[in-house]
Short mmCIF file of C-alpha atoms in Angstrom, two decimals:
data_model
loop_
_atom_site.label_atom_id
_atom_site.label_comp_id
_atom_site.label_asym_id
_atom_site.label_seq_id
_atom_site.Cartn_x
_atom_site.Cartn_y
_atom_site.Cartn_z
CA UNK A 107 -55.23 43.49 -17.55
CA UNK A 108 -52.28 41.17 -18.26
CA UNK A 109 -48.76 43.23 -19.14
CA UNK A 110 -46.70 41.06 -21.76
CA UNK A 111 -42.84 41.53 -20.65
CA UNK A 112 -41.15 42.80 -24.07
CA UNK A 113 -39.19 40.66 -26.35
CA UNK A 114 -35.31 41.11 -26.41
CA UNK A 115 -34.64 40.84 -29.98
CA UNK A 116 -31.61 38.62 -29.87
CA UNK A 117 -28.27 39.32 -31.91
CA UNK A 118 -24.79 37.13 -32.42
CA UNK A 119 -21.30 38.68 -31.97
CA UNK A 120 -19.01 37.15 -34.22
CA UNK A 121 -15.81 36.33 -33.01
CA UNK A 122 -12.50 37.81 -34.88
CA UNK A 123 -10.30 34.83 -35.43
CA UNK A 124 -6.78 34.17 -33.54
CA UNK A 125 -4.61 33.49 -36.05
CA UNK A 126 -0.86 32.30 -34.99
CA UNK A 127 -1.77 31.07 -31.45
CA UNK A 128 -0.54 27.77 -30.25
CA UNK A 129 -2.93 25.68 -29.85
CA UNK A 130 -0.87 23.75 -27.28
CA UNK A 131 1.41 24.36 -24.64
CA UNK A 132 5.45 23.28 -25.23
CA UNK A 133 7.32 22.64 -22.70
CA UNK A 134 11.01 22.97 -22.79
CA UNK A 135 13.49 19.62 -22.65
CA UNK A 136 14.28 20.19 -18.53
CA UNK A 137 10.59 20.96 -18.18
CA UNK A 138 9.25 17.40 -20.01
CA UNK A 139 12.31 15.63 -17.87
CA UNK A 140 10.65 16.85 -14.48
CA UNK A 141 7.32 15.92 -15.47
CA UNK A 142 8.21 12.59 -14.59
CA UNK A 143 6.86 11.16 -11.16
CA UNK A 144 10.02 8.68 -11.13
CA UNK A 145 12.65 11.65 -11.69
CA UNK A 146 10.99 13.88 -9.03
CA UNK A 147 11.00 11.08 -6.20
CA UNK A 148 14.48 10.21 -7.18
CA UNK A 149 15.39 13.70 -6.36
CA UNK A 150 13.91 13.52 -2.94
CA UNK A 151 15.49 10.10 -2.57
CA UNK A 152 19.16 11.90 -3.59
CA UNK A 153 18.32 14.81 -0.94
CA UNK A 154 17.56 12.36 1.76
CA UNK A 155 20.47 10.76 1.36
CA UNK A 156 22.80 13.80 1.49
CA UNK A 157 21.01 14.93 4.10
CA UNK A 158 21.84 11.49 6.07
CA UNK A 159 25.26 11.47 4.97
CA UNK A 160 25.81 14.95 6.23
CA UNK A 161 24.07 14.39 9.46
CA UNK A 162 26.36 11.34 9.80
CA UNK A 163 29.59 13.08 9.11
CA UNK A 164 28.55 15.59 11.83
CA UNK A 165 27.04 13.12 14.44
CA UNK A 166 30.72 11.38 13.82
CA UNK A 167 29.92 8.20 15.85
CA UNK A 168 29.52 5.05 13.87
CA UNK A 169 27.60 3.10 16.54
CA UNK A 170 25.10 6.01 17.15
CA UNK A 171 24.46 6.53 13.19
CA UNK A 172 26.78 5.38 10.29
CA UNK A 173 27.25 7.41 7.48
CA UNK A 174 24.91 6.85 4.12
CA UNK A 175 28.01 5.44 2.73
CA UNK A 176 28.36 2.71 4.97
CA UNK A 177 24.85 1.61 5.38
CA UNK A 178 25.14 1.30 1.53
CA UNK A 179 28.35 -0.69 1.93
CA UNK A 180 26.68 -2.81 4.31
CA UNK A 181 23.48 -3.07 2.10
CA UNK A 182 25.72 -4.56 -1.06
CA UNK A 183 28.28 -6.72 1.28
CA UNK A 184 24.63 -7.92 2.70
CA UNK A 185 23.31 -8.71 -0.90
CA UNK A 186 26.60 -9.80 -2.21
CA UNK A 187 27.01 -12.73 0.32
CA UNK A 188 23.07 -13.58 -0.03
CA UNK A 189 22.68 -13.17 3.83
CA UNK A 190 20.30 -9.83 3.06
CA UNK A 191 18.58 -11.56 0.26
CA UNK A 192 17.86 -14.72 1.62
CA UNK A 193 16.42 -13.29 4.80
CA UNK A 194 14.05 -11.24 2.92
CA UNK A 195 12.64 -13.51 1.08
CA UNK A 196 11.92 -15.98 3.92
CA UNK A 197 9.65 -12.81 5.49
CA UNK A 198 8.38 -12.15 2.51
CA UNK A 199 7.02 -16.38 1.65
CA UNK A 200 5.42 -15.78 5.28
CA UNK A 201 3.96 -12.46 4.27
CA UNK A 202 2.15 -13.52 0.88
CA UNK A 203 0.62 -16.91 2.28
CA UNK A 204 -0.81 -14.58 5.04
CA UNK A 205 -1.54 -11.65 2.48
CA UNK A 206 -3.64 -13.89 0.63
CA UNK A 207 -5.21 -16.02 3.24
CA UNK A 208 -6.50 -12.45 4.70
CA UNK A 209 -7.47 -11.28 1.07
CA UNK A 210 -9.91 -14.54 1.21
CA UNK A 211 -11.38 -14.36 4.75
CA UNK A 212 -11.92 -10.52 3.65
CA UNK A 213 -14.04 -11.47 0.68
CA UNK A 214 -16.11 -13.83 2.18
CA UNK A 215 -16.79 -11.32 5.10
CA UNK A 216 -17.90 -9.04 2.64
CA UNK A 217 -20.14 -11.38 0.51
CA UNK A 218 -21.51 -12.54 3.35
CA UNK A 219 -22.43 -8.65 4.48
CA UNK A 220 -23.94 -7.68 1.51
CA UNK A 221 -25.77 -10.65 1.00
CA UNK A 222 -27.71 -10.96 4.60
CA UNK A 223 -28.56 -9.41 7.25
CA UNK A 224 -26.84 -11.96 9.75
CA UNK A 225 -23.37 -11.04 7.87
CA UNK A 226 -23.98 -7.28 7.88
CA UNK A 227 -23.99 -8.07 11.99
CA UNK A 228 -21.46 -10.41 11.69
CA UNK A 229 -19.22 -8.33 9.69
CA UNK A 230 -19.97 -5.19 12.27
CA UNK A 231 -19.73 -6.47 15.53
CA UNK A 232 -16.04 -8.49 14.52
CA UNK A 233 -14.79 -5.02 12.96
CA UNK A 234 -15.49 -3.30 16.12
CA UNK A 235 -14.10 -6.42 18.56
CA UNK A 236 -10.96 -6.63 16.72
CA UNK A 237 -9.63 -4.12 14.34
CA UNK A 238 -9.14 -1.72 17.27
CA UNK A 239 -6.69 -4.46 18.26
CA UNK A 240 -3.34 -4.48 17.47
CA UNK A 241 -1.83 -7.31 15.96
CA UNK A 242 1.36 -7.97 17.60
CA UNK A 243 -0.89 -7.99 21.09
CA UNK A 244 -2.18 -11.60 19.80
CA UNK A 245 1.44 -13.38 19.19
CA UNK A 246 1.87 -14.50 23.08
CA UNK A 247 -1.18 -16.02 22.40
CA UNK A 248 -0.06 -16.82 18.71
CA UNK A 249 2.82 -18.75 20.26
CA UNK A 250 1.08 -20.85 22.68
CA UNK A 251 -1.72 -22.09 20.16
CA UNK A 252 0.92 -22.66 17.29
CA UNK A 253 4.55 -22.37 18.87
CA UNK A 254 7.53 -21.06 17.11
CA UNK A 255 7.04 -21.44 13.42
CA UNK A 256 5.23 -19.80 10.56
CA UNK A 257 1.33 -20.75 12.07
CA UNK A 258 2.23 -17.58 14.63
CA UNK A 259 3.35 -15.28 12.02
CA UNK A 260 0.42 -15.64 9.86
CA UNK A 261 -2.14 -15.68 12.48
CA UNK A 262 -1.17 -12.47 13.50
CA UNK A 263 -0.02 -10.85 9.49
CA UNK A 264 -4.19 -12.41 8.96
CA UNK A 265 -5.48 -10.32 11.57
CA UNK A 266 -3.83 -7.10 9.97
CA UNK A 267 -4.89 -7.66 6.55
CA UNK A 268 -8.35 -9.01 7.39
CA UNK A 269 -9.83 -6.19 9.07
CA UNK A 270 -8.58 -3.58 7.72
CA UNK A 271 -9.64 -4.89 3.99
CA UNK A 272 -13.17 -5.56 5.08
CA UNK A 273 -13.48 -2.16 6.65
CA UNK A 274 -12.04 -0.56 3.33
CA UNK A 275 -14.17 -3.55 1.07
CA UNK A 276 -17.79 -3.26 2.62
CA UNK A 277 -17.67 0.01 2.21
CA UNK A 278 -17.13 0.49 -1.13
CA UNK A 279 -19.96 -1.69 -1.70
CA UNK A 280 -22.06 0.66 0.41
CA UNK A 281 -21.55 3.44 -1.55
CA UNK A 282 -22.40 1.83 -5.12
CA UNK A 283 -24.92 3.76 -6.93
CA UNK A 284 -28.44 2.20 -7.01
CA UNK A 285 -28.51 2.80 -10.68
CA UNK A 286 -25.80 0.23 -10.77
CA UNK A 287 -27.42 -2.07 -8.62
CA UNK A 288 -30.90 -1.80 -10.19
CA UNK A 289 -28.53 -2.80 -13.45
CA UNK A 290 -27.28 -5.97 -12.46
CA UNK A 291 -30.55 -6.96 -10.91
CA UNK A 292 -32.05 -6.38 -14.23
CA UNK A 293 -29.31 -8.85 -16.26
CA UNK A 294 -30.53 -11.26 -13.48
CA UNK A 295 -27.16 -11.20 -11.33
CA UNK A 296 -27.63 -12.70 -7.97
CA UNK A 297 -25.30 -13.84 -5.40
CA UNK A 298 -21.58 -14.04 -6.05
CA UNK A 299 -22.33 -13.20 -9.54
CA UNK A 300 -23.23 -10.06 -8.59
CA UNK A 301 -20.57 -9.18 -6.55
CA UNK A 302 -18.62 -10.05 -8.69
CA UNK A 303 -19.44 -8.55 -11.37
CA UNK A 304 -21.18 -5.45 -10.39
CA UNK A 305 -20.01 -4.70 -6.70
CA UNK A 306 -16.34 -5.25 -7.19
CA UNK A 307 -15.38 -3.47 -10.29
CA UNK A 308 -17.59 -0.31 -8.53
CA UNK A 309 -16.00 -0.26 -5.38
CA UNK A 310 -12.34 -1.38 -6.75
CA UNK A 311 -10.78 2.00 -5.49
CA UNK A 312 -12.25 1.56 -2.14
CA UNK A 313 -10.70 -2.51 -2.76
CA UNK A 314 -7.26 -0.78 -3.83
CA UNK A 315 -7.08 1.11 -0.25
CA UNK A 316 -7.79 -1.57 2.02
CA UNK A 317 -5.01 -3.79 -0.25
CA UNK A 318 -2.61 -0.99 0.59
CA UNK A 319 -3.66 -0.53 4.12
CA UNK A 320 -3.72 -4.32 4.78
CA UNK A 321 -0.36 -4.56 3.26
CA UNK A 322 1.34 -1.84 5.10
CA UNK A 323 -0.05 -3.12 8.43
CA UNK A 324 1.33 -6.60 7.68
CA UNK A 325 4.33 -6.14 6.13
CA UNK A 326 5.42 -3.80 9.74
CA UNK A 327 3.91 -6.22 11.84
CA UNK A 328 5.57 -9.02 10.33
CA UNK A 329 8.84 -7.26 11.15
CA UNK A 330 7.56 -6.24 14.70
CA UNK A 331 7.26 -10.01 15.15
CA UNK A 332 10.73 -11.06 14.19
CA UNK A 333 12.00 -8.68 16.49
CA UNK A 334 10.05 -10.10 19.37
CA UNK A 335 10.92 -14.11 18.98
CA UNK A 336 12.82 -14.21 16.26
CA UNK A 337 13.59 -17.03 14.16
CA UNK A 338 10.83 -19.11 12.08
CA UNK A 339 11.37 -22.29 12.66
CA UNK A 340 14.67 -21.99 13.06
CA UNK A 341 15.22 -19.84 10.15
CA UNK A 342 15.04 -15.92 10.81
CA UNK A 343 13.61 -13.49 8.39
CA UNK A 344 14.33 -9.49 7.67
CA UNK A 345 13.22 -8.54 11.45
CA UNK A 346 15.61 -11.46 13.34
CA UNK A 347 18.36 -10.02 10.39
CA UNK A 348 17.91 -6.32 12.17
CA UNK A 349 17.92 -7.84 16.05
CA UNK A 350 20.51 -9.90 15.83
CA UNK A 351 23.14 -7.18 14.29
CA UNK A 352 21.76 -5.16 16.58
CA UNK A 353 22.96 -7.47 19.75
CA UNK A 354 26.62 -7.42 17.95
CA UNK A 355 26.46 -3.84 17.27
CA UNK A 356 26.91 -4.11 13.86
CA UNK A 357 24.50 -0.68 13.56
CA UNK A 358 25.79 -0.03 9.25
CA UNK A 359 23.80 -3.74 8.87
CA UNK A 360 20.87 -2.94 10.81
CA UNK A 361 20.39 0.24 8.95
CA UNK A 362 20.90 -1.51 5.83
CA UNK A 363 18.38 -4.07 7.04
CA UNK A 364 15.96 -1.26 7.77
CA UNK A 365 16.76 0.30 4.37
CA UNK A 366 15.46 -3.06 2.85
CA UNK A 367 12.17 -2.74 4.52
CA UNK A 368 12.02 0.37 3.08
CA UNK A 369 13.00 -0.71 -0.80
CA UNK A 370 10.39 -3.67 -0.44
CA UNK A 371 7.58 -0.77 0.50
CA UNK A 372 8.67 1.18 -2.25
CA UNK A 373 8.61 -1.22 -5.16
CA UNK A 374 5.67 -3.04 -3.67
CA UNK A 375 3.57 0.45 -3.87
CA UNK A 376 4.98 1.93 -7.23
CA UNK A 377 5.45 -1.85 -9.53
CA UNK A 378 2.41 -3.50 -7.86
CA UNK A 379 0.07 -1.48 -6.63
CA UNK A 380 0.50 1.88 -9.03
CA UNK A 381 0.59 -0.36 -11.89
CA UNK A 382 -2.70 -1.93 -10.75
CA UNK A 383 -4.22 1.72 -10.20
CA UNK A 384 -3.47 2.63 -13.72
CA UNK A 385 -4.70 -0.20 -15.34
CA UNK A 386 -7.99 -0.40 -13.60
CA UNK A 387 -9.07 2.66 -11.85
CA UNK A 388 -7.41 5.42 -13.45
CA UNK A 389 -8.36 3.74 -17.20
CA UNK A 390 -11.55 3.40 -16.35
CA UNK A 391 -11.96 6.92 -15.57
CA UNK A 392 -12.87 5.73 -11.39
CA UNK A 393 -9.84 7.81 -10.13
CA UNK A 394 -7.65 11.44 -11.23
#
C-alpha cells in the first residue's frame, strides 16, 4: 500500500506598497567629495608629509633628515635647473628599451609553453634557474660581457621583467576555462592566433600583474645599479643623481632624488597602469 504525501494548497501574500521611499541612496556634498580615490590618497600623501616635516623639526639635524620643506626646495631647485629632470629621463630611456625587450622575450616564452611540450620544460626549468636570482647579482658579470654603458643596465632591468612576467603570463593561460578553449578551437584558431586572440584577452589580469611586478622589480633595480657603478656611458641617471649628492652631503637633494623615484612609481601605477585596468579588465567585467 503506497501513502500519497498530501498536497499543500499553495497561496500568494501580496505585498502592501512603500510609498515615499527613496529608491536611492544621497549622499551629502563632503560625502560625494571623499568618494574619490584621488582625494583620499591625497590625504594620506598631506599626512605623510606633516608627519615628515614634524619628525624633521624634532630630529633637528639637516644632514641626518631635512625637513619636508627642504627636500621640496631641493626637488623644485632640482627641476628648475633641469639637473633632476634630465637625469630621470636618461634612467627612464634605459628602463623602457629594457621594459619592452623583457615584455617580448616574455611572450615568446609563453607561446612557446603553451604551444609544446619542449617550451612548457623550457619555460619551467629557466623560471626555477633564474627568477630565484636576483638581478643586481648578474651586473659584475653584466659589466665584463658589455662594460660600462647601457648593454649592462638592460641585461640586468631584462632579467627582472622577464621572469617575473612569464611566471605571472603562463599562468593565466593555465587557468583559462576549457569552454573558452574548446571556442577558439572551434573558429579554427591555431597557433599565435589563438593566443592571441583567445589566451590573452582571458588571462589579461594575470598579464596586468606580471606588467606591474616586472615593472616594479626593474624600475628598483635600475636604481640599485646606478648606485653601484654609476654613470651610463658617461652620463648618470636618477640612481648616480642620489650617490653622488650623497658623497657631498647634500642629504635635501638625495631625498628629493628619492622622492622622484617615488612620483615616477606613482604616476606610472595610477596614469598607466590603472587606466589600462579600467579600460580592459574592469569594463569587461574580468575584475571588481
Amino acid at each position: 500500500m503506497s501513502l500519497t504525501p498530501p498536497v499543500r494548497e499553495e497561496y500568494e501574500i501580496p505585498l502592501a506598497p512603500l510609498p515615499g521611499l527613496a529608491l536611492e541612496r544621497r549622499f551629502s556634498l563632503p560625502q560625494r567629495i571623499w568618494q574619490q580615490a584621488w582625494i583620499r590618497k591625497g590625504v594620506i600623501l598631506v599626512l605623510l608629509a606633516l608627519l615628515w616635516e614634524a619628525i624633521g623639526r624634532w630630529q633637528n639635524n639637516d644632514l641626518l633628515l631635512p625637513t619636508f620643506g627642504q627636500t621640496a626646495q631641493a626637488f623644485f631647485e632640482g627641476l628648475a635647473t633641469g639637473e633632476l629632470f634630465n637625469k630621470t629621463w636618461l634612467s627612464l630611456q634605459v628602463l623602457l628599451k629594457a621594459y619592452v625587450l623583457g615584455i617580448v622575450a616574455a611572450f615568446v616564452l609563453t607561446t612557446l609553453a603553451v604551444s609544446t611540450q619542449f617550451g612548457r620544460d623550457l619555460l619551467s626549468t629557466l623560471t626555477s634557474m633564474f627568477n630565484p636570482l636576483p638581478a643586481i647579482a648578474l651586473l659584475p658579470i653584466a659589466l665584463l660581457w658589455f662594460g660600462l654603458g647601457q648593454g649592462s643596465l638592460i641585461f640586468v632591468l631584462v632579467h627582472s621583467v622577464l621572469w617575473a612576467l612569464a611566471v605571472n603570463t603562463y599562468a593565466g593561460f593555465l587557468g583559462v576555462s576549457d569552454t573558452l578553449r574548446m571556442a577558439g578551437r572551434n573558429y579554427g584558431l591555431t597557433g599565435l592566433s589563438f593566443v592571441l586572440q583567445v589566451l590573452v584577452p582571458a588571462a589579461l589580469p594575470s598579464i596586468l600583474a606580471g606588467l606591474r611586478i616586472g615593472w616594479a622589480f626593474a624600475w628598483r633595480t635600475l636604481i640599485a645599479a646606478e648606485l653601484v657603478f654609476g654613470a651610463t656611458s658617461g652620463k648618470g641617471g636618477l640612481g648616480w643623481y642620489i650617490f653622488q649628492n650623497r658623497n657631498e652631503l647634500y642629504t635635501d637633494k638625495v631625498f628629493a632624488g628619492l622622492a622622484m623615484v617615488i612620483i615616477i612609481g606613482l604616476l606610472v601605477e595610477n596614469l598607466v597602469f590603472n587606466t589600462l585596468e579600467r579600460a580592459t579588465v574592469k569594463r569587461w567585467g574580468m575584475q571588481r
